[in-house]
XYZ file of N, CA, C and O in Angstrom:
404
model
N -10.693 -11.880 2.804
C -9.828 -10.710 3.750
C -8.845 -9.865 2.747
O -8.475 -10.403 1.738
N -8.806 -8.796 2.640
C -8.100 -7.724 2.123
C -6.916 -7.110 3.105
O -7.659 -6.247 4.044
N -5.691 -7.172 2.378
C -4.654 -6.609 3.539
C -4.158 -5.713 2.448
O -3.496 -6.284 1.159
N -3.362 -4.563 3.014
C -2.766 -3.855 2.319
C -1.673 -3.269 3.324
O -1.678 -3.110 4.625
N -0.427 -3.191 2.543
C 0.849 -2.983 3.510
C 1.439 -1.367 2.970
O 1.510 -1.309 2.088
N 1.424 -0.491 4.051
C 1.836 0.566 3.894
C 3.320 0.836 4.098
O 3.799 0.204 5.268
N 4.300 1.511 3.658
C 5.264 1.857 3.752
C 6.150 3.002 3.436
O 5.616 3.465 2.599
N 6.588 3.767 4.851
C 7.070 5.243 4.278
C 8.623 4.987 3.980
O 9.655 4.381 5.015
N 9.277 5.453 3.109
C 10.709 5.037 2.877
C 11.600 6.605 2.784
O 10.634 7.620 2.543
N 12.778 6.833 3.139
C 13.813 7.903 2.742
C 14.986 6.950 2.524
O 15.376 6.387 3.476
N 15.613 7.868 1.676
C 17.167 7.390 1.609
C 17.153 6.100 1.241
O 17.749 5.288 1.884
N 16.218 5.335 0.719
C 15.970 4.018 0.322
C 15.667 3.242 1.515
O 16.185 1.824 1.673
N 15.529 3.505 2.619
C 15.401 2.762 3.627
C 14.095 3.048 4.036
O 13.358 4.083 4.185
N 13.560 1.562 4.312
C 12.211 2.067 5.504
C 12.216 2.336 6.754
O 12.843 1.645 7.442
N 11.293 3.696 6.914
C 11.180 3.818 8.123
C 10.060 3.226 9.089
O 10.440 3.142 10.452
N 9.187 3.271 8.343
C 7.890 2.259 9.200
C 7.148 1.747 8.304
O 6.902 2.091 7.233
N 6.499 0.731 8.746
C 5.318 0.119 7.703
C 4.326 -0.403 8.693
O 4.483 -0.365 9.984
N 3.346 -0.749 7.810
C 2.142 -1.160 8.664
C 1.312 -1.969 8.043
O 1.294 -1.943 6.597
N 0.534 -3.111 8.222
C -0.720 -3.747 7.421
C -1.659 -3.579 7.959
O -1.966 -4.002 9.080
N -2.724 -3.035 7.067
C -4.268 -3.167 7.627
C -5.036 -4.072 7.016
O -4.565 -4.223 5.779
N -5.401 -4.858 7.456
C -6.562 -6.042 7.320
C -7.857 -5.198 7.283
O -8.604 -5.023 8.200
N -8.990 -5.415 5.917
C -10.279 -5.500 6.313
C -10.930 -6.975 6.001
O -10.672 -7.638 4.788
N -11.880 -6.987 6.582
C -12.937 -8.340 6.120
C -14.442 -7.595 5.877
O -15.385 -8.522 6.365
N -14.648 -6.865 4.914
C -15.859 -6.275 4.858
C -15.941 -6.753 3.346
O -15.582 -6.495 2.154
N -17.146 -7.621 3.543
C -17.541 -7.988 2.248
C -18.505 -6.973 1.589
O -19.183 -6.247 2.518
N -18.626 -7.216 0.184
C -19.302 -6.282 -0.616
C -19.306 -4.904 -0.733
O -19.632 -4.202 -1.612
N -17.824 -4.821 -0.612
C -17.098 -3.332 -0.980
C -16.111 -3.755 -2.132
O -15.368 -5.169 -2.114
N -15.931 -2.959 -2.931
C -15.029 -3.284 -4.196
C -13.808 -3.070 -3.965
O -13.425 -2.494 -2.780
N -12.951 -3.515 -4.713
C -11.625 -3.610 -4.317
C -10.935 -2.066 -4.051
O -10.127 -1.682 -3.514
N -11.259 -1.147 -5.300
C -11.017 0.212 -4.949
C -11.476 1.083 -3.668
O -10.944 1.686 -2.782
N -12.752 0.406 -3.046
C -13.324 0.937 -2.040
C -12.092 0.488 -0.701
O -12.037 1.297 0.040
N -11.966 -0.644 -0.614
C -11.347 -1.463 0.209
C -9.868 -1.079 0.323
O -9.464 -0.422 1.347
N -9.062 -0.399 -0.934
C -8.124 0.243 -1.065
C -7.955 1.655 -0.228
O -7.317 1.972 0.453
N -9.097 2.365 -0.599
C -9.379 3.761 0.133
C -9.337 3.601 1.509
O -8.900 4.254 2.301
N -10.279 2.614 1.961
C -10.461 2.536 3.435
C -9.166 2.361 4.110
O -8.516 2.912 4.823
N -8.283 1.273 3.501
C -6.941 0.818 3.953
C -5.975 2.123 3.851
O -5.351 2.255 5.258
N -6.005 2.702 3.113
C -4.965 4.229 2.639
C -5.308 5.095 4.230
O -4.373 5.458 4.585
N -6.937 5.334 4.418
C -7.234 6.133 5.013
C -6.703 5.527 6.614
O -6.038 6.359 7.573
N -6.465 4.512 7.048
C -6.304 3.759 8.040
C -4.506 4.005 8.115
O -3.997 4.483 9.407
N -4.049 3.862 7.046
C -2.614 3.677 7.125
C -2.224 5.473 7.421
O -1.267 5.277 8.054
N -2.682 6.089 6.721
C -2.457 7.943 6.826
C -2.586 7.973 8.423
O -1.816 8.817 8.778
N -3.629 7.575 8.712
C -4.135 7.861 10.161
C -3.147 7.370 11.267
O -2.463 8.279 12.113
N -2.519 6.128 11.033
C -1.762 5.360 11.580
C -0.275 6.224 11.972
O 0.469 6.341 12.435
N 0.044 6.716 10.364
C 1.355 7.213 10.141
C 1.126 8.806 10.471
O 2.148 9.510 10.195
N -0.051 9.058 10.917
C -0.098 10.795 10.982
C 0.203 11.715 9.871
O 0.770 12.523 10.002
N -0.364 11.244 8.611
C -0.138 11.489 7.287
C -1.622 12.707 6.828
O -2.539 11.664 6.976
N -1.414 13.165 6.219
C -2.563 13.740 5.509
C -2.991 12.421 4.147
O -1.856 12.117 3.821
N -4.294 12.840 3.710
C -4.402 11.606 2.481
C -4.037 12.163 1.407
O -3.890 13.150 1.033
N -3.049 11.331 0.811
C -2.369 11.620 -0.876
C -3.686 12.221 -1.761
O -4.423 11.290 -1.378
N -3.180 12.743 -2.936
C -3.457 12.746 -3.720
C -3.666 11.282 -4.694
O -2.338 11.257 -5.211
N -4.523 10.876 -5.402
C -4.581 9.900 -6.510
C -4.709 10.545 -7.847
O -5.214 10.731 -8.220
N -3.292 10.088 -7.983
C -2.991 10.968 -9.239
C -2.970 9.772 -10.983
O -2.796 8.621 -10.533
N -2.902 10.063 -12.087
C -2.758 9.139 -13.033
C -1.784 8.317 -12.786
O -2.104 6.784 -13.518
N -0.698 8.717 -12.368
C 0.477 7.378 -12.483
C -0.315 6.463 -11.450
O 0.510 4.981 -11.750
N -0.965 6.737 -10.395
C -1.138 5.506 -9.549
C -2.371 4.722 -10.096
O -2.264 3.713 -9.946
N -3.038 5.301 -10.944
C -4.162 4.694 -11.947
C -3.491 3.677 -12.941
O -4.113 2.512 -13.002
N -2.552 3.801 -13.213
C -1.697 3.077 -13.766
C -0.671 2.079 -13.292
O -0.767 0.715 -13.725
N -0.374 2.243 -11.988
C 0.579 1.389 -11.591
C -0.500 0.316 -10.615
O 0.043 -1.045 -10.429
N -1.541 0.947 -9.758
C -1.877 0.266 -8.848
C -2.484 -1.216 -9.451
O -2.371 -2.358 -9.076
N -3.014 -0.842 -10.728
C -3.951 -2.631 -11.325
C -2.842 -2.979 -11.838
O -2.841 -4.376 -11.853
N -1.831 -2.754 -12.355
C -0.694 -3.501 -13.000
C 0.651 -4.126 -12.021
O 0.257 -5.235 -12.421
N 0.391 -3.560 -11.134
C 1.645 -4.133 -10.060
C 0.750 -4.625 -8.763
O 1.611 -5.031 -8.010
N -0.109 -4.004 -8.370
C -0.809 -4.182 -6.999
C 0.144 -3.327 -6.061
O -0.182 -3.677 -4.888
N 0.170 -2.737 -6.536
C 1.352 -1.593 -5.643
C 1.537 -0.010 -6.551
O 1.381 -0.168 -7.618
N 1.711 1.183 -5.579
C 1.644 2.156 -6.072
C 2.637 3.060 -4.944
O 2.346 2.712 -3.735
N 3.051 4.353 -5.271
C 3.882 5.077 -4.615
C 3.129 6.375 -4.582
O 2.680 6.749 -5.714
N 3.359 7.505 -3.390
C 2.904 8.791 -3.266
C 4.031 9.466 -2.868
O 4.719 8.989 -2.133
N 4.478 10.427 -3.856
C 5.859 11.199 -3.487
C 5.488 12.791 -3.088
O 3.990 12.726 -2.625
N 5.967 13.662 -2.718
C 5.713 14.986 -2.714
C 4.838 15.707 -3.549
O 3.559 16.137 -3.119
N 4.757 15.243 -4.443
C 3.543 16.009 -5.857
C 2.362 15.239 -5.434
O 1.004 15.897 -5.712
N 1.925 14.334 -4.590
C 0.776 13.762 -4.297
C 0.243 14.160 -2.806
O -0.865 14.148 -2.439
N 1.083 15.292 -2.238
C 0.544 15.745 -1.005
C 0.651 17.496 -1.080
O 1.438 18.065 -1.651
N -0.453 17.737 -0.510
C -0.242 19.218 -0.434
C 0.578 19.893 0.340
O 1.307 20.600 0.043
N 0.538 19.358 1.638
C 1.644 19.714 2.932
C 3.135 19.198 2.274
O 3.123 18.268 1.785
N 4.093 19.534 3.173
C 5.278 19.212 3.072
C 5.703 17.916 3.511
O 4.961 17.984 4.617
N 6.079 16.945 3.074
C 6.566 15.718 3.826
C 8.043 15.764 4.169
O 8.659 16.321 3.373
N 8.538 14.700 5.493
C 9.629 14.725 5.340
C 10.183 13.194 5.361
O 11.063 12.831 5.954
N 10.056 12.552 4.220
C 10.237 11.335 3.598
C 10.008 11.386 2.357
O 9.799 12.086 1.777
N 10.855 10.404 1.416
C 10.962 10.363 0.037
C 9.184 9.987 -0.588
O 8.974 10.683 -1.650
N 8.956 9.032 -0.027
C 7.517 8.181 -0.547
C 7.057 7.355 0.407
O 7.573 6.855 1.092
N 5.829 7.159 0.060
C 4.846 6.545 0.965
C 4.383 5.451 -0.493
O 3.717 5.490 -1.105
N 4.553 4.272 -0.028
C 3.963 3.062 -0.930
C 3.230 2.062 -0.088
O 3.133 1.860 1.096
N 2.187 1.578 -0.950
C 1.222 0.828 -0.852
C 0.976 -0.176 -1.755
O 1.594 -0.621 -2.957
N 0.972 -1.472 -0.967
C 0.933 -2.619 -2.024
C -0.179 -3.636 -1.135
O -0.300 -3.910 -0.111
N -0.690 -4.234 -2.067
C -1.834 -5.686 -1.855
C -0.902 -6.455 -1.553
O -0.101 -7.340 -2.062
N -1.393 -7.354 -0.484
C -1.054 -8.545 -0.126
C -2.010 -9.645 -0.243
O -3.016 -9.776 0.294
N -1.496 -10.261 -1.756
C -2.241 -11.092 -2.324
C -2.041 -12.535 -1.439
O -1.402 -13.456 -1.536
N -3.109 -12.861 -0.695
C -3.247 -14.766 0.052
C -2.843 -15.450 -1.023
O -2.157 -16.567 -0.712
N -3.435 -15.560 -2.135
C -3.345 -16.531 -3.322
C -1.791 -16.724 -3.909
O -1.429 -17.843 -3.753
N -1.388 -15.598 -4.055
C 0.278 -15.711 -4.396
C 0.946 -16.169 -3.382
O 2.127 -16.905 -3.313
N 0.660 -15.782 -2.010
C 1.329 -16.187 -0.790
C 1.353 -17.797 -0.766
O 2.421 -18.331 -0.652
N 0.125 -18.182 -0.686
C 0.022 -19.986 -0.903
C 0.900 -20.098 -1.967
O 1.157 -21.533 -1.608
N 0.640 -19.843 -3.167
C 1.218 -20.638 -4.134
C 2.878 -20.487 -4.076
O 3.494 -21.469 -4.103
N 3.317 -19.301 -3.206
C 4.917 -19.285 -3.240
C 5.240 -20.468 -1.828
O 6.116 -20.873 -2.126
N 4.284 -20.619 -0.916
C 4.607 -21.829 0.269
C 4.615 -22.742 -0.323
O 5.762 -23.925 -0.093
N 3.982 -23.194 -1.331
C 4.036 -24.726 -2.022
C 5.018 -24.646 -2.627
O 5.553 -25.924 -2.609
N 5.522 -23.859 -3.667
C 6.538 -24.279 -4.574
C 7.867 -24.266 -3.645
O 8.328 -25.044 -3.872
N 7.767 -23.383 -2.561
C 8.767 -23.414 -1.673
C 9.160 -24.960 -0.979
O 10.020 -25.540 -0.919
N 8.047 -25.251 -0.526
C 7.815 -26.814 -0.121
C 8.176 -27.703 -0.705
O 8.733 -28.942 -0.606
N 8.144 -27.791 -1.999
C 8.460 -28.750 -3.082
C 9.718 -28.677 -3.179
O 10.675 -29.819 -3.818
N 10.516 -27.585 -3.096
C 12.131 -27.537 -3.299
C 12.776 -28.433 -2.117
O 13.071 -29.481 -1.906
């Protein structure tokens, strides 16, 4: 299962968020990301942002990236849209380490 968390921020406050889950086997991580991003943009009623070089650096390294005004053709009424992978394996490890304490 692939989960992507979409968040819209303005003035350092989260205005809205959503988690999109896809259970499609056979798709690459990039395809899953783009499909989830499409669904996030549809849910937030946003145009699809342009994927630029800074996204190519941030997303593989940190599992998240953000889209600011430069990524959109139309004017946006928020500071940025952030997407982040929710990694099930990391979540399981965190829960196990918390239980041990």
